[in-house]
Coordinates of C-alpha atoms in Angstrom, one line a residue:
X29 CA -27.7 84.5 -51.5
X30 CA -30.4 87.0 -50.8
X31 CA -31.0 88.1 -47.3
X32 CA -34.2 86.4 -46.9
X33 CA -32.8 83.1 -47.5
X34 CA -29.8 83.8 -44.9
X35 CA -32.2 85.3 -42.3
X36 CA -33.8 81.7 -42.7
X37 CA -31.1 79.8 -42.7
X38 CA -29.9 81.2 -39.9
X39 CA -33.7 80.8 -38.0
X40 CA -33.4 77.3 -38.7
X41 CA -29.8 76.7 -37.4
X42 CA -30.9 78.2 -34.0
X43 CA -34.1 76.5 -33.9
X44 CA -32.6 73.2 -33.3
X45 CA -32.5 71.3 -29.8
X46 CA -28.9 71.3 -28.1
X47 CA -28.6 67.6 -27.8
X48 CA -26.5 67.0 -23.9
X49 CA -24.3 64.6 -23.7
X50 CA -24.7 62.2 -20.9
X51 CA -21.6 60.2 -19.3
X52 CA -21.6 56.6 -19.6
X53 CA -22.7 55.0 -16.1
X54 CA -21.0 51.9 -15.3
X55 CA -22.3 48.9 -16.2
X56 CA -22.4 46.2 -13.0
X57 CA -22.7 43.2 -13.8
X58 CA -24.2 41.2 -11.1
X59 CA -23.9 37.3 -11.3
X60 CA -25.8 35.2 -9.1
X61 CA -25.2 31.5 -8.5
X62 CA -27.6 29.4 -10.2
X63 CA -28.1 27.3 -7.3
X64 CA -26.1 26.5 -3.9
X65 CA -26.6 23.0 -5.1
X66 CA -23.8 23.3 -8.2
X67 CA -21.7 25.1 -5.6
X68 CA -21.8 22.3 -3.2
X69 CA -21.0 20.0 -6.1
X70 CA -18.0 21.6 -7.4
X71 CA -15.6 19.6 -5.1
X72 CA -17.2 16.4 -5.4
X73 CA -16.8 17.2 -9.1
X74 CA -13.1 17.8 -8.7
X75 CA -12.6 14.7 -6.3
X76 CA -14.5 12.1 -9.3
X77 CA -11.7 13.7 -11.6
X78 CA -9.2 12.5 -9.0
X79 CA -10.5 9.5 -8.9
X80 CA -10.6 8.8 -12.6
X81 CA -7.3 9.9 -13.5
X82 CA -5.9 7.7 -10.7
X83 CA -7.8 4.9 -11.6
X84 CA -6.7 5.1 -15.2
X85 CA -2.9 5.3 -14.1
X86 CA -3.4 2.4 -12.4
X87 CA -5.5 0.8 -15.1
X88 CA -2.5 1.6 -17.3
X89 CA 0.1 0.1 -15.4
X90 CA -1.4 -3.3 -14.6
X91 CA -3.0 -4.1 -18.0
X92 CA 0.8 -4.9 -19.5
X93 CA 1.8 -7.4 -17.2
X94 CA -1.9 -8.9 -16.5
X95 CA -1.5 -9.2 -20.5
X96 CA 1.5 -10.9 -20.5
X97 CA 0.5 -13.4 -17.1
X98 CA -3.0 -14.0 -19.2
X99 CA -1.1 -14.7 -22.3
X100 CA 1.6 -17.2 -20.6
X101 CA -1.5 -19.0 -18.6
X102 CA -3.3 -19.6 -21.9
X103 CA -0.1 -21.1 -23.6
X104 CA 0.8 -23.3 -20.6
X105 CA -3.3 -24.5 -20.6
X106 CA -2.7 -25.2 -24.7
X107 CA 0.2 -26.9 -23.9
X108 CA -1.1 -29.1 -20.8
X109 CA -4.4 -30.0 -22.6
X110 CA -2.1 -31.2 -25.8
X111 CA 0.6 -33.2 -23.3
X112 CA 0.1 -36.2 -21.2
X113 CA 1.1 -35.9 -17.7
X114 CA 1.8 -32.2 -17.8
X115 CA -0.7 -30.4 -15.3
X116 CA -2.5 -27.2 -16.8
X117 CA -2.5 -24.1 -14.7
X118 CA -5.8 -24.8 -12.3
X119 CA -4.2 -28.0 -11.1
X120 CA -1.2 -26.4 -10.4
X121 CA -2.6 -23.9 -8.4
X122 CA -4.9 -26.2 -6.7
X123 CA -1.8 -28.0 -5.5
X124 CA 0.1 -24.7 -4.2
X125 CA -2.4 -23.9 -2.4
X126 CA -2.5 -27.4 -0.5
X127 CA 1.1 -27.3 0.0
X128 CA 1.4 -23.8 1.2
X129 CA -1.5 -24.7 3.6
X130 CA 1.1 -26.1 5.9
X131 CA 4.6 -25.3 5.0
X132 CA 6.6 -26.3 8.2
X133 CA 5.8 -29.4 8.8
X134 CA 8.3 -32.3 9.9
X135 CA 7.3 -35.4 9.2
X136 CA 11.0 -36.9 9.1
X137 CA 14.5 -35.7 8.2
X138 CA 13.5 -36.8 4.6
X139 CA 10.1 -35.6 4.3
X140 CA 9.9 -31.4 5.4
X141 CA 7.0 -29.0 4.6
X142 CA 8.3 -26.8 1.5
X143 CA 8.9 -23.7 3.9
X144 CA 11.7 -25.9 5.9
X145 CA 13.5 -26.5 2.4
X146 CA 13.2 -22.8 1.2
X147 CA 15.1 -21.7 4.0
X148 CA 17.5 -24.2 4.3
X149 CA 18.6 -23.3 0.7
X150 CA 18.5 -19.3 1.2
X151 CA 20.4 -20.4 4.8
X152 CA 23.6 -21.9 2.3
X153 CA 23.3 -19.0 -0.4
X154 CA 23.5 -16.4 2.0
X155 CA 26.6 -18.2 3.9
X156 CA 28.4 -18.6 0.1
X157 CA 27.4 -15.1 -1.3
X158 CA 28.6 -13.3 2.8
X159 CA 31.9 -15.2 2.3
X160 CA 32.2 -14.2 -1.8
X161 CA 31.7 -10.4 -0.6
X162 CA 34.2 -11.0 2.3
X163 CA 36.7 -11.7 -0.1
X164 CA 35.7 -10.6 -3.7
X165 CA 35.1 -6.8 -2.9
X166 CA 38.6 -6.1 -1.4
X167 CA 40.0 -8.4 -3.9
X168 CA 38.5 -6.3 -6.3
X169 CA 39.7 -3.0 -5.2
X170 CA 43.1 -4.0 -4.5
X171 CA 43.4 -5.6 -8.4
X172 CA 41.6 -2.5 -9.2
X173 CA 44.0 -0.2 -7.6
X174 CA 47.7 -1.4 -8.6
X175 CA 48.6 -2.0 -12.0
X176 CA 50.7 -5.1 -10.5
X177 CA 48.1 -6.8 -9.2
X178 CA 45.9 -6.8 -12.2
X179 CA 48.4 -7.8 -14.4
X180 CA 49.2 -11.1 -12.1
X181 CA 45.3 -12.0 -11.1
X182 CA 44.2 -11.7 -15.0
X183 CA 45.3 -14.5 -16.5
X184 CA 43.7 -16.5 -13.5
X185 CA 40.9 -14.9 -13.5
X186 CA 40.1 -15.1 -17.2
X187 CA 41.4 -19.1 -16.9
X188 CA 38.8 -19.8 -13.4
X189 CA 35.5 -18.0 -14.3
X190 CA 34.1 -19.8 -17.6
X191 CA 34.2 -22.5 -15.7
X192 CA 31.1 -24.3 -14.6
X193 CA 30.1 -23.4 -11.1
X194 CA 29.1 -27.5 -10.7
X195 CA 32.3 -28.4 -12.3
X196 CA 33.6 -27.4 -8.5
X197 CA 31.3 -29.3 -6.1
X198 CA 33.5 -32.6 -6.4
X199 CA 36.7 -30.5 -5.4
X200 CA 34.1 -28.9 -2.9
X201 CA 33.6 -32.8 -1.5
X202 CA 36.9 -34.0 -1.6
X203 CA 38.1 -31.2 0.4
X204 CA 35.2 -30.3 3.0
X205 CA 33.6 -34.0 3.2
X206 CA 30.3 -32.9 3.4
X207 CA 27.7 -31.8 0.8
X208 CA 26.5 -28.7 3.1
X209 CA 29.9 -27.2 2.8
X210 CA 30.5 -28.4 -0.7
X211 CA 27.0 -26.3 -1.7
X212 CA 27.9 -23.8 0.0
X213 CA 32.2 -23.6 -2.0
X214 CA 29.9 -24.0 -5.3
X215 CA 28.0 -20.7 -4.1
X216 CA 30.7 -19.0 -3.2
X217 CA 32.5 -19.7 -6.3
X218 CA 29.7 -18.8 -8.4
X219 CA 29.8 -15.2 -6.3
X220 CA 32.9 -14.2 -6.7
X221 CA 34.0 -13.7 -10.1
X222 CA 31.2 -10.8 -10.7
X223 CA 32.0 -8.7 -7.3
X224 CA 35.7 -9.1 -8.3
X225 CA 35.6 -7.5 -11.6
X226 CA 33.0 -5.1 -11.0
X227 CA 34.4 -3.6 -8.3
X228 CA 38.3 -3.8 -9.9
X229 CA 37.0 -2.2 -13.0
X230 CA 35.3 0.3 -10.8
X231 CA 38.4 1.3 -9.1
X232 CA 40.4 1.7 -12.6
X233 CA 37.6 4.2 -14.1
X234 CA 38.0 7.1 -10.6
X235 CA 39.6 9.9 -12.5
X236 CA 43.1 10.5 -11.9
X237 CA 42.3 14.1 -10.7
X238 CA 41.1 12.4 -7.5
X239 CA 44.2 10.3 -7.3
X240 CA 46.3 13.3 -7.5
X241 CA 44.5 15.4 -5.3
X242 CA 44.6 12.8 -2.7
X243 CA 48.3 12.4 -3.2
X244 CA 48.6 16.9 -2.4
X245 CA 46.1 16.4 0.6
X246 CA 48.8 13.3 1.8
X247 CA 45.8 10.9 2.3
X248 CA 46.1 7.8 4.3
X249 CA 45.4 4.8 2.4
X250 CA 42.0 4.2 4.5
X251 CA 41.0 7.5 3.6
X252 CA 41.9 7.3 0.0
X253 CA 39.5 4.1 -0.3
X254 CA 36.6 5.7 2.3
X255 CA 36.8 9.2 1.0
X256 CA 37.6 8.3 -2.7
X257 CA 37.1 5.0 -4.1
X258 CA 34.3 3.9 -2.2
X259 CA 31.7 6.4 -3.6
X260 CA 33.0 6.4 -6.9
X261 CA 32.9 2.7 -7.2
X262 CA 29.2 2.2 -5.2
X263 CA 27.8 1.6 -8.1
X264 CA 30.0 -0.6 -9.8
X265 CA 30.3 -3.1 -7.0
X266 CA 26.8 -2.9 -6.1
X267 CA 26.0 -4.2 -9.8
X268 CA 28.5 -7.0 -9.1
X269 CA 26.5 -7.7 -6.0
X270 CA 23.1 -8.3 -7.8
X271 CA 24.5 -10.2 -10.6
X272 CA 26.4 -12.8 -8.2
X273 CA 23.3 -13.2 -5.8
X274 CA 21.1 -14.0 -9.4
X275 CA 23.9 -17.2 -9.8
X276 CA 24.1 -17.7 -6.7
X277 CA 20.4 -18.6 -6.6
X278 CA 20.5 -19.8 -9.6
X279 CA 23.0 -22.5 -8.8
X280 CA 21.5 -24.0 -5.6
X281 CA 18.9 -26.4 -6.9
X282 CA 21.4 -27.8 -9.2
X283 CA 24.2 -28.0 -6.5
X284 CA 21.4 -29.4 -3.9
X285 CA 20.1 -31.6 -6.2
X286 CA 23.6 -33.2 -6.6
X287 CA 24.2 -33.0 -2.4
X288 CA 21.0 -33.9 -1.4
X289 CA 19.6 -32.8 2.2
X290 CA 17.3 -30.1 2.7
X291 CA 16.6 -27.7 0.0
X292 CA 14.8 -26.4 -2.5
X293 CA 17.0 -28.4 -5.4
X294 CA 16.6 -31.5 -3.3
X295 CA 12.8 -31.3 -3.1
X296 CA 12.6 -30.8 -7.0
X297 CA 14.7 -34.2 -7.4
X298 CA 12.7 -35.9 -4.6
X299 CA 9.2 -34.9 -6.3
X300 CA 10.5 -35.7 -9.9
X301 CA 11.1 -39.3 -8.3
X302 CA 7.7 -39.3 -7.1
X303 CA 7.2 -38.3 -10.4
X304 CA 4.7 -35.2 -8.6
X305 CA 4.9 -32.7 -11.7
X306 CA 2.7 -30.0 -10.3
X307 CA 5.1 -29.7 -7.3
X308 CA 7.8 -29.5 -9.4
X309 CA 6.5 -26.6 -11.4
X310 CA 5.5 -24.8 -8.2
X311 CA 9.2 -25.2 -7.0
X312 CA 9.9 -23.4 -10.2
X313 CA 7.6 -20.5 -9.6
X314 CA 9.4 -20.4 -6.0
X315 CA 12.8 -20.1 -7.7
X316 CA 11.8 -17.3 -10.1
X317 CA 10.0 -15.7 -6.9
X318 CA 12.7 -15.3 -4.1
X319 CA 15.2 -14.6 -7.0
X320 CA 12.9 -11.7 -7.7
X321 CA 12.6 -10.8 -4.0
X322 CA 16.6 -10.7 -3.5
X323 CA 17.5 -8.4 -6.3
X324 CA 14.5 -6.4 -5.0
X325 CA 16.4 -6.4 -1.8
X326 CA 19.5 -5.6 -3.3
X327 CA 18.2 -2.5 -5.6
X328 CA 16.6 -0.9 -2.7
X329 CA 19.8 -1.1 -0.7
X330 CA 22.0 0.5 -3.6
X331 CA 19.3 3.1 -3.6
X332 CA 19.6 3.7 0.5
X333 CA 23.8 3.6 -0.2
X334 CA 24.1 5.6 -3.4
X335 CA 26.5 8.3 -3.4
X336 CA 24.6 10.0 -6.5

């Protein structure tokens, strides 16, 4: 390389611009609202979203059963239309709403508005089903709670319950002399086979542990069956409950139709005589309705009583 070319090389490396480097400012970003007309609707935004995804629970939850009432009405109106005699759904409910227009009256001892015969008949189950808990549920835990007891009340037990409940109501009349109380012995012996066993077989499942720790402790026999049994076996003799109130209701229109008197198995006779079918299938709704209401009853009170 010559000296010229250097010299220019050189001339030409110092000739060019010192570039300065500049720091970075930040960048701000700045971001108005649009409007204060989308900020005002933000929570009326958020409320319709409520709304909807209530609605649609609620949509969800009532479209199975409404399907399945719809379904039944449309069979039952097939059914009417193609049978003589047997009144369709409208007529029905035309009629229940004429009768439930005035359910107390009293006309005579024979003729009762259908309120009047309701309670008469929830009057005798709750006097049979009081007197099956009286004696079923202790029954049950002492059978439940010594071996000797079990053993003897088996075979009677297994012999009794298959029996009919109405097989009773003629021993229930020879010995009482009345139909009242002769209903009232077929409720009661309906009752009391289910709080029996549930509650015995309760008893038998509290774990032995308990037992023996009991026995250390030197528990009274009241505190044994407060402190031990009793919230162990809740839920066993509370299921004996609801399934003997389901008979016991169950059983009262055929034991009242047998008795006669007031009742709601009376008043299903009586109408069948006057040969009043709509009445007759209202009385059936009725039934299926306050047997509904009374294990209803029942579940929310093992809820309020549950030891879980």
């Amino acid at each position: 390389m010559s000296v010229v070319s250097f010299n220019k090389e050189k001339t030409m490396q110092t000739s060019e611009p010192t570039v300065k480097t500049v720091p970075a400012k930040p960048v701000v970003a700045v971001v108005k609202p649009l409007s204060t007309t989308a900020t005002a609707a933000a929570p009326l935004l958020q409320k319709r979203g409520a709304w909807a995804a209530t609605a649609k629970r609620v949509f969800e939850w009532l479209l199975p059963p409404v399907t399945g009432l719809l379904i039944f009405a449309a069979i039952w109106a097939t059914v009417s239309a193609l049978t003589q005699g047997l009144p369709g759904p409208v007529k029905t409910w035309q009629s229940a709403v004429e009768l439930f227009s005035d359910p107390f009256y009293i006309n005579n001892p024979n003729d009762m508005g259908i309120g009047w015969n309701i309670l008469n008949s929830l009057k005798r189950v709750a006097t049979g089903f009081a007197l099956a808990a009286v004696v079923g549920i202790p029954m049950g835990f002492v059978i439940g709670r010594y071996a000797f007891m079990s053993r003897m009340a088996a075979p009677i037990i297994s012999l009794l319950k298959p029996v009919s409940p109405l097989a009773w109501l003629p021993i229930g009349l020879l010995v009482f002399k009345a139909a009242n109380p002769a209903a009232i012995w077929v409720i009661f012996i309906t009752a009391v086979w289910p709080m029996i066993i549930n509650t015995a077989v309760g008893v038998s499942k509290v774990p032995q542990d308990y037992m023996n720790v009991a026995k250390v402790l030197n528990l009274s026999e009241w505190k044994i069956v407060t402190k031990i049994l009793l919230p162990y076996v809740m839920p066993y003799m509370m299921t004996g409950v609801r399934l003997s109130i389901g008979a016991a209701w169950l059983v009262i229109v055929a034991a009242e139709m047998l008795t006669g008197g007031v009742g709601i198995g009376f008043w299903v006779w009586d109408e069948w005589n006057n040969l009043n079918v709509e009445h007759i299938i209202i009385a059936i709704f009725i039934v299926g309705i306050v047997g509904l209401l009374l294990e209803q009853c029942l579940v929310l009170v093992a809820k309020r009583y549950s030891y879980e």
